[in-house]
Short mmCIF file of C-alpha atoms in Angstrom, two decimals:
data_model
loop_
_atom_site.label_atom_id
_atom_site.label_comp_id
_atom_site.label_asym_id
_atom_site.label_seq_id
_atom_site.Cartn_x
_atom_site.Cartn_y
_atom_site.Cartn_z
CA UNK A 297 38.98 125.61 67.01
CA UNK A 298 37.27 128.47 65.34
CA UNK A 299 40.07 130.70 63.53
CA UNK A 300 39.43 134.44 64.65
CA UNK A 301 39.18 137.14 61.81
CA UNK A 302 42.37 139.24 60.94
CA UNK A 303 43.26 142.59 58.87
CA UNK A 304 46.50 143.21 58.14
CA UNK A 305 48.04 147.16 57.88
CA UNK A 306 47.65 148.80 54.96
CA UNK A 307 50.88 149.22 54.52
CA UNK A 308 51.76 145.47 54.99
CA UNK A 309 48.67 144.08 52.91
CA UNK A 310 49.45 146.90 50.32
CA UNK A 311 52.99 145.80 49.72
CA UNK A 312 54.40 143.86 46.94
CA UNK A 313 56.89 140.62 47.41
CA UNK A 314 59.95 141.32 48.95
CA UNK A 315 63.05 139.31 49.62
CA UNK A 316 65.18 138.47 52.77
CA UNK A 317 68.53 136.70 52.11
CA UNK A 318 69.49 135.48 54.78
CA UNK A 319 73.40 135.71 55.17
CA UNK A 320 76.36 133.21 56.22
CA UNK A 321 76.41 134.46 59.74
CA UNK A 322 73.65 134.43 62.71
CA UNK A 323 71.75 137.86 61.41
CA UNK A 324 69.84 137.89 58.46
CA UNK A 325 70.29 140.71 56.15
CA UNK A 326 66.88 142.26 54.85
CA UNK A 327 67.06 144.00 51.06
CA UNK A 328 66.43 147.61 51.45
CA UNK A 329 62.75 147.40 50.63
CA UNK A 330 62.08 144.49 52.70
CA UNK A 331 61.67 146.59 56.01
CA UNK A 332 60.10 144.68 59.12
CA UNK A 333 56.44 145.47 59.90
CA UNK A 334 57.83 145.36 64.16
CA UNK A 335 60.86 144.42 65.68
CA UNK A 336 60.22 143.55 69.17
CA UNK A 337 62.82 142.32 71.72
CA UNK A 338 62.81 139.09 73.29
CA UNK A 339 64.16 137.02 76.35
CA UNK A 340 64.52 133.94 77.25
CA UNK A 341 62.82 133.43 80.99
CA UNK A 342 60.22 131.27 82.25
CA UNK A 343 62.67 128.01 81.93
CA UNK A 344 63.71 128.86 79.05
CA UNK A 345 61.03 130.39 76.94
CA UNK A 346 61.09 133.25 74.38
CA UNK A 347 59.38 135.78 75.87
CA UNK A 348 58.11 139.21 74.98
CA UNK A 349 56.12 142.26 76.66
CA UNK A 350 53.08 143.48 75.78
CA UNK A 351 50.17 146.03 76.83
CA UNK A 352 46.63 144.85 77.33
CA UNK A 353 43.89 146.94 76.90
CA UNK A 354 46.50 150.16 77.73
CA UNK A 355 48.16 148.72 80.65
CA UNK A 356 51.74 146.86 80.99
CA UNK A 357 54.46 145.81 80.09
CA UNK A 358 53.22 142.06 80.60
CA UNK A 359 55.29 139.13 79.89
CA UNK A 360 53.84 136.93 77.06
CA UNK A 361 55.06 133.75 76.10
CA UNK A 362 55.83 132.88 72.40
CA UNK A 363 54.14 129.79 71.74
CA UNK A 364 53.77 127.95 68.35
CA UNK A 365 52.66 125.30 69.58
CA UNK A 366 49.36 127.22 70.94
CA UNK A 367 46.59 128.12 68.10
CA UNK A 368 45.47 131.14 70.20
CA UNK A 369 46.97 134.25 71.73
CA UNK A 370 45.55 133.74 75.62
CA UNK A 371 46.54 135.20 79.51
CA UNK A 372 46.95 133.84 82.44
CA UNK A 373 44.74 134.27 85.76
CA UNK A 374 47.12 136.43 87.14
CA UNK A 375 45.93 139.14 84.30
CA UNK A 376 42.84 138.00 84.50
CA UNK A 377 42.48 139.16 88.49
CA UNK A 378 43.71 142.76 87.30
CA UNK A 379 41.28 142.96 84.15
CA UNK A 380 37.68 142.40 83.56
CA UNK A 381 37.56 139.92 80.74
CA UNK A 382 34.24 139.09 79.25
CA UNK A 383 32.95 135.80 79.30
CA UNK A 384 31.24 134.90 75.88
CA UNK A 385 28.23 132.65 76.42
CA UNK A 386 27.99 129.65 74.76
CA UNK A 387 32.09 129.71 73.25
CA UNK A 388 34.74 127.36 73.98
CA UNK A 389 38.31 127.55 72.36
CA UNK A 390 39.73 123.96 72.21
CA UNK A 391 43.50 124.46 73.11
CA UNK A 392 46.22 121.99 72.81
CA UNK A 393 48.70 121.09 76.27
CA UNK A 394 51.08 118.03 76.32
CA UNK A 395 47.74 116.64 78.43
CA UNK A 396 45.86 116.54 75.51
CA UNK A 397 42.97 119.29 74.26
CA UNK A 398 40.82 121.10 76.11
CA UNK A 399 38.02 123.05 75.61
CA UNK A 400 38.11 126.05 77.88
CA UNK A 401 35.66 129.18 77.94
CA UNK A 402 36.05 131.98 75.72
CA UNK A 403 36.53 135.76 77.09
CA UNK A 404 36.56 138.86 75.00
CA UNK A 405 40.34 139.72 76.09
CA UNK A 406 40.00 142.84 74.12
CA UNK A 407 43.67 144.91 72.42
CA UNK A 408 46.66 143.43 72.79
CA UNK A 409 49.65 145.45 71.62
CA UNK A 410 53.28 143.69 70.98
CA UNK A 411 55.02 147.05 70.40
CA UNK A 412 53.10 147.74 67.20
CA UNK A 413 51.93 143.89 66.30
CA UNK A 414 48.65 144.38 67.31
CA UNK A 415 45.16 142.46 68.13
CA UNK A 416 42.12 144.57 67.63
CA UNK A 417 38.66 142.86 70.06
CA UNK A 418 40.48 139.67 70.57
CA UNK A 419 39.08 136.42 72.00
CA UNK A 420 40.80 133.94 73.76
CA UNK A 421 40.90 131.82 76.98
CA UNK A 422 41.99 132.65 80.28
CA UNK A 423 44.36 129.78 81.17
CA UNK A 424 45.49 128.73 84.91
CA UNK A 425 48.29 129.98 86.73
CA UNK A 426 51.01 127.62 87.28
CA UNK A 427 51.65 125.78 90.76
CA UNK A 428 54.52 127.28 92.78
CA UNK A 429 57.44 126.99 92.67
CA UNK A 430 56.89 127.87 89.11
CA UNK A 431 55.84 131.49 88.31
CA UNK A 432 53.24 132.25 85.69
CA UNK A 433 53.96 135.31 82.66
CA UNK A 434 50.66 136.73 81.88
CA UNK A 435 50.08 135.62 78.60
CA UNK A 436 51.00 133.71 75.80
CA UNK A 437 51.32 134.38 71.77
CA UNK A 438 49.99 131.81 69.63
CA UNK A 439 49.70 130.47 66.20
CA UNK A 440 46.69 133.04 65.70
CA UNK A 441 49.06 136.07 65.48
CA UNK A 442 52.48 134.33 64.01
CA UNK A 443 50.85 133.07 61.09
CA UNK A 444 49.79 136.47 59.76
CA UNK A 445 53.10 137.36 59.31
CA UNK A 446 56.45 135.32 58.35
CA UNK A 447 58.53 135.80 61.79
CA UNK A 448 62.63 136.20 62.28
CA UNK A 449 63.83 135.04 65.53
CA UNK A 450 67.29 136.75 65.36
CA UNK A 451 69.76 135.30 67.72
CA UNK A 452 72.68 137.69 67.61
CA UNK A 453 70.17 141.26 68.89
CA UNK A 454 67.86 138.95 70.77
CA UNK A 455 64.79 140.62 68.78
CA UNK A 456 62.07 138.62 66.74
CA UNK A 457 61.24 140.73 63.47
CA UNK A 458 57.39 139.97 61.77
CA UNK A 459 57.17 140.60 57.64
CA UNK A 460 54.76 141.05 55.17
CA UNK A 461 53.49 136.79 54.77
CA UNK A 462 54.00 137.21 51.31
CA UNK A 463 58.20 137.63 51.60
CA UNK A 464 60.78 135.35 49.44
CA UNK A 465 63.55 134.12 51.55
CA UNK A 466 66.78 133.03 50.44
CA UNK A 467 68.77 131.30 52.23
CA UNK A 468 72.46 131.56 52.43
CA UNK A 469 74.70 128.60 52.52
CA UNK A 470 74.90 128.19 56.05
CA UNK A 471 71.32 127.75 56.59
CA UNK A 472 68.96 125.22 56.27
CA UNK A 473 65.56 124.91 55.11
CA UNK A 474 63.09 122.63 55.92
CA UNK A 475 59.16 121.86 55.12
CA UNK A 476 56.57 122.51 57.65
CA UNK A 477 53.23 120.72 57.01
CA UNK A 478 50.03 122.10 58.49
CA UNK A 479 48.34 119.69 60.83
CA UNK A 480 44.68 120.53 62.56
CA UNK A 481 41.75 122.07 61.88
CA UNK A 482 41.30 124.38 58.85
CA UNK A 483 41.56 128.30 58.71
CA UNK A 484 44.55 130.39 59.83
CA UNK A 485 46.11 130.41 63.04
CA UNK A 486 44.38 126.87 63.64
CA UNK A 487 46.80 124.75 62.71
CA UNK A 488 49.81 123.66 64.28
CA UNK A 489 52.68 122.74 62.21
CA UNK A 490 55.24 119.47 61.71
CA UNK A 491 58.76 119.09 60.02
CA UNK A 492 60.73 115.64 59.79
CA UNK A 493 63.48 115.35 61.97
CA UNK A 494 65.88 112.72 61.48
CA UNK A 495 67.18 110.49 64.45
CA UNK A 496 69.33 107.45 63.30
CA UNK A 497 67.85 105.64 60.58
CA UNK A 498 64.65 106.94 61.75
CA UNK A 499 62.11 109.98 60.21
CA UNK A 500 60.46 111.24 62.72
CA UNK A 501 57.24 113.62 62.65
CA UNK A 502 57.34 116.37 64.87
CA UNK A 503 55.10 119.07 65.99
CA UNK A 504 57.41 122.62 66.29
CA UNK A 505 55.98 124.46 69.46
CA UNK A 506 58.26 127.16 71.43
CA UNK A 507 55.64 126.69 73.94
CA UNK A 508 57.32 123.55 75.57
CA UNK A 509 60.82 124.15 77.17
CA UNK A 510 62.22 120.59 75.76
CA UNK A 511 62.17 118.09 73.08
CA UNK A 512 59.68 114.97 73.62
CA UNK A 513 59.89 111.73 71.79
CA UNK A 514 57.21 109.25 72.24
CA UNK A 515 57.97 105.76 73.04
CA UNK A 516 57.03 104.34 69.39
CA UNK A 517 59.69 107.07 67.97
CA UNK A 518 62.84 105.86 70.71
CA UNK A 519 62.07 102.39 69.04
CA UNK A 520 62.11 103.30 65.71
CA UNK A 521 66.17 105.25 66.57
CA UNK A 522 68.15 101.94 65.97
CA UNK A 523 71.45 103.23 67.24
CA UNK A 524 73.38 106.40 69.14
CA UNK A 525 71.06 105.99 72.01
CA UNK A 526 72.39 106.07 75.43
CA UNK A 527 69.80 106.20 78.80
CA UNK A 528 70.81 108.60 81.47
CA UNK A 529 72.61 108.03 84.71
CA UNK A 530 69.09 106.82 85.85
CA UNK A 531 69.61 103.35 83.40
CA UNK A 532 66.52 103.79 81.92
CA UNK A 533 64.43 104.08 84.96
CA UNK A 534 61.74 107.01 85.21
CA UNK A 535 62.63 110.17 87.31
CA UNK A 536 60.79 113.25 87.87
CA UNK A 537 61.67 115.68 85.07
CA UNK A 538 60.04 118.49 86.87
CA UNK A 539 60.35 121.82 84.35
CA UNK A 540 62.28 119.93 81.64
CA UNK A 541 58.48 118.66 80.44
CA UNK A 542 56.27 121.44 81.60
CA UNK A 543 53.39 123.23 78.56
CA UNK A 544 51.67 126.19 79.46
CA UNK A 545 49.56 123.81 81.65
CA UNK A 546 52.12 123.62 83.65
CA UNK A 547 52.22 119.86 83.19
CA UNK A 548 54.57 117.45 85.29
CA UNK A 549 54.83 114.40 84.75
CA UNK A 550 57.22 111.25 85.33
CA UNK A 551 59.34 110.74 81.72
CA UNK A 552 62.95 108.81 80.71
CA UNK A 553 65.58 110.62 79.94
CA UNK A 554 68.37 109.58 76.85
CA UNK A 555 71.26 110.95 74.97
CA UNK A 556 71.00 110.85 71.35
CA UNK A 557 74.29 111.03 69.51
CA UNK A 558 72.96 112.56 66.92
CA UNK A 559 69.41 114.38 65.16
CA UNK A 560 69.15 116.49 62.05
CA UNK A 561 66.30 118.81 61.03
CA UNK A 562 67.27 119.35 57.40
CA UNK A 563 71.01 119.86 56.99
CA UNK A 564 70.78 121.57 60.73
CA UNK A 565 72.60 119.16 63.52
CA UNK A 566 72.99 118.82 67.13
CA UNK A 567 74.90 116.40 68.87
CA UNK A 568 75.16 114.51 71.94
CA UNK A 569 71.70 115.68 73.71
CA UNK A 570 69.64 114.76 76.15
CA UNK A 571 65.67 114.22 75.21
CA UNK A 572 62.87 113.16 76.85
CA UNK A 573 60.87 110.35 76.31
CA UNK A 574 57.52 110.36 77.17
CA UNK A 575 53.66 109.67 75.65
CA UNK A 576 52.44 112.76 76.37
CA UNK A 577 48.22 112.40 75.32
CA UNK A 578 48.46 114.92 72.70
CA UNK A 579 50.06 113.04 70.78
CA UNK A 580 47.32 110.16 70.75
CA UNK A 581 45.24 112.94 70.48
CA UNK A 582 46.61 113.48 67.20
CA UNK A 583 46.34 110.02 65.84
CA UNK A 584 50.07 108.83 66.98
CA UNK A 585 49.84 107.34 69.74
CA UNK A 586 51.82 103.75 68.22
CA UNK A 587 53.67 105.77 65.36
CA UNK A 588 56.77 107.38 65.64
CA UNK A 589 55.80 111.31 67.20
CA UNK A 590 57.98 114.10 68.28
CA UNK A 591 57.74 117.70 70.06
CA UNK A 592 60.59 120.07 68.57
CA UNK A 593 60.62 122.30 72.08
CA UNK A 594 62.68 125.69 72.54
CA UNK A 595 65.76 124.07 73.63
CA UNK A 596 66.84 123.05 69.47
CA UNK A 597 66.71 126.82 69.12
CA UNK A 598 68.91 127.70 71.92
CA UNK A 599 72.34 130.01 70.30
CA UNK A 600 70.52 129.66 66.75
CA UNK A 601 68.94 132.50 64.50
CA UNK A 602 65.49 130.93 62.80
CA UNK A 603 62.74 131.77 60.46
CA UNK A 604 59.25 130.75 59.95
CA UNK A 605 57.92 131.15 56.42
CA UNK A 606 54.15 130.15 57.23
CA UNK A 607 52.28 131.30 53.81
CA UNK A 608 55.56 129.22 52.22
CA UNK A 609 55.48 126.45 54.44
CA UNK A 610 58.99 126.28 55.52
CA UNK A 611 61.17 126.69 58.48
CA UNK A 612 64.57 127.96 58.40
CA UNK A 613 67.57 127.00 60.85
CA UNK A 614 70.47 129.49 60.63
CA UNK A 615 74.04 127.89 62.24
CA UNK A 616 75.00 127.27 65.93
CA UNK A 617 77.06 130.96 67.07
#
C-alpha cells in the first residue's frame, strides 16, 4: 500500500499542543483552546456501522462508512455508476477484507468533503456493491484520513469530533487507556492498528477496525481462553452468521458462535457476550494464522464514548451510559 500525500489546514498544522480532558461522564470536555478542526454527525446504519455523509466532487449527501480497519478512503459501485472516476494505469491499492488482501485498481476519485474534513485529488479503489438483501453506502473512510487527525467518537451527541494530531489527552477516572501498536506497511494511513484485549487468562492481539459489524476470534485465540466460555444454543456446531461477520466485502461465511463471561480492553469491561469464532484469511495473512488473533468490530463500542490518539498511539474507552 502506497500512503497518499496529505496537508493539513493552516490553522490546524499552525497550532500549538492542546489538551482534552476527558471528563467522568460519556462527553469529553475540550479546554477552551482546544477547539475541534470538524464536528460531523454520525449514525449507526448499515448493521450497525458508524456512518457519516459526505459530498463527492460537489454532489451528495452520500453515506460513507467509518472504517479503521480500511487503509484507504474508497466508494462503492453504486457512486461509481453516477461519477466518472479515472482509472490510473498501471496502480493497484492493496486493501484488507476479512477474505484476506486484495489488490484492486486505482481511480482518481477526486474531492471528498466530510463537512469540512476534506480530501483534495484523492485516489482510491472503487469497491463492489454488496449482494442483496444487503444494501451498499457509497463509500467508506479509512485509516488514510483518521490518522491525520486524533478523532472523538462522542456517544452522548452522536457526533465524531477530528483535532489537531498533536493534542494531549487526559483522561478522567472513568476512562481507560490503552496502547495501540501500528501493524503494516510503513507511511501514514497504511497501517492498521492492534491493542491487547484480555479474555480469561489469555492476551489476545487484536486488530481495531469499525469496518466489521462484530468481534472475531480465531480458533488459536478460543483455545488459548481457559475458562467463562459457553457455545451457543447451536452446541458448538457452525451456523450461518449472515451480517454478524460481514467487511466491506460483504463477506459471509459459516463461523461458531460463544458467550464469553468476560473480556477487558484496559480497565474497560463487557460481560456476558456473544463472539464469533472464525479464521477469517486476514488473519493468516498477517502472520497469525496458529497464534492467538482477534478483530475488535463496532459492536465493543456500542453506548460508549471513545478516542483515538494515533500520533500518541493510544486508544481511549470512556464508560458504558
Amino acid at each position: 500500500m502506497k500512503s497518499l500525500p496529505h496537508r493539513l489546514p493552516a490553522a490546524i498544522a499552525a497550532a500549538g499542543m492542546l489538551v482534552i480532558c476527558l471528563s467522568n461522564g460519556a462527553a469529553a470536555q475540550p479546554a477552551a483552546d482546544a477547539e475541534p478542526f470538524a464536528e460531523i454527525p454520525y449514525r449507526l446504519a448499515y448493521q450497525g456501522w458508524y456512518t457519516v455523509s459526505a459530498a463527492v466532487n460537489g454532489d451528495g449527501p452520500h453515506d460513507f462508512i467509518v472504517d479503521s480497519g480500511a487503509t484507504i478512503t474508497s466508494v462503492f459501485e453504486n457512486l461509481a455508476d453516477q461519477q466518472d472516476f479515472t482509472p490510473l494505469e498501471g496502480k493497484t491499492i492493496q486493501i484488507v477484507g476479512l477474505a484476506g488482501t486484495q489488490e484492486l485498481q486505482s481511480y482518481r476519485i477526486g474531492d471528498i468533503d466530510f463537512s469540512g474534513v476534506e480530501m483534495t485529488g484523492h485516489e482510491g479503489v472503487i469497491l463492489r456493491d454488496w449482494e442483496p438483501p444487503n444494501l451498499p453506502p457509497q463509500g467508506v473512510m479509512g485509516l488514510d484520513l483518521l490518522t491525520r487527525y486524533a478523532v472523538y467518537v462522542d456517544d452522548e451527541t452522536k457526533t465524531i469530533r477530528f483535532y489537531d494530531p498533536s493534542i494531549a489527552v487526559e483522561k478522567g477516572r472513568r476512562w481507560t487507556r490503552t496502547r495501540m501498536t501500528p501493524l503494516g506497511a510503513e507511511g501514514p494511513g497504511a497501517k492498521l492498528f492492534m491493542i491487547k484485549l484480555k479474555a480469561g487468562s489469555a492476551r489476545i492481539p487484536c486488530i481495531v477496525d469499525l469496518g466489521a459489524s462484530g468481534t472475531i476470534f480465531n480458533t488459536p485465540a478460543l483455545r488459548a481462553m481457559t475458562s467463562g466460555i459457553h457455545f451457543s444454543a447451536a452446541q458448538g456446531k457452525d451456523f450461518t452468521t449472515g451480517s454478524r461477520i460481514n467487511d466491506i466485502f460483504d463477506t459471509t461465511d459459516r463461523a461458531r458462535a460463544v458467550q464469553i463471561q468476560r473480556i477487558r480492553i484496559g480497565g474497560a469491561s463487557w460481560r456476558e457476550k456473544v463472539f464469533i469464532i472464525y479464521d477469517a484469511k486476514i488473519f493468516a495473512d498477517l502472520g497469525y494464522a496458529r497464534k492467538p488473533f482477534c478483530l475488535v468490530g463496532a459492536d465493543l463500542f456500542a453506548g460508549r464514548s471513545f478516542m483515538f490518539d494515533f500520533a500518541g498511539e493510544a486508544l481511549y474507552i470512556g464508560p458504558q451510559t
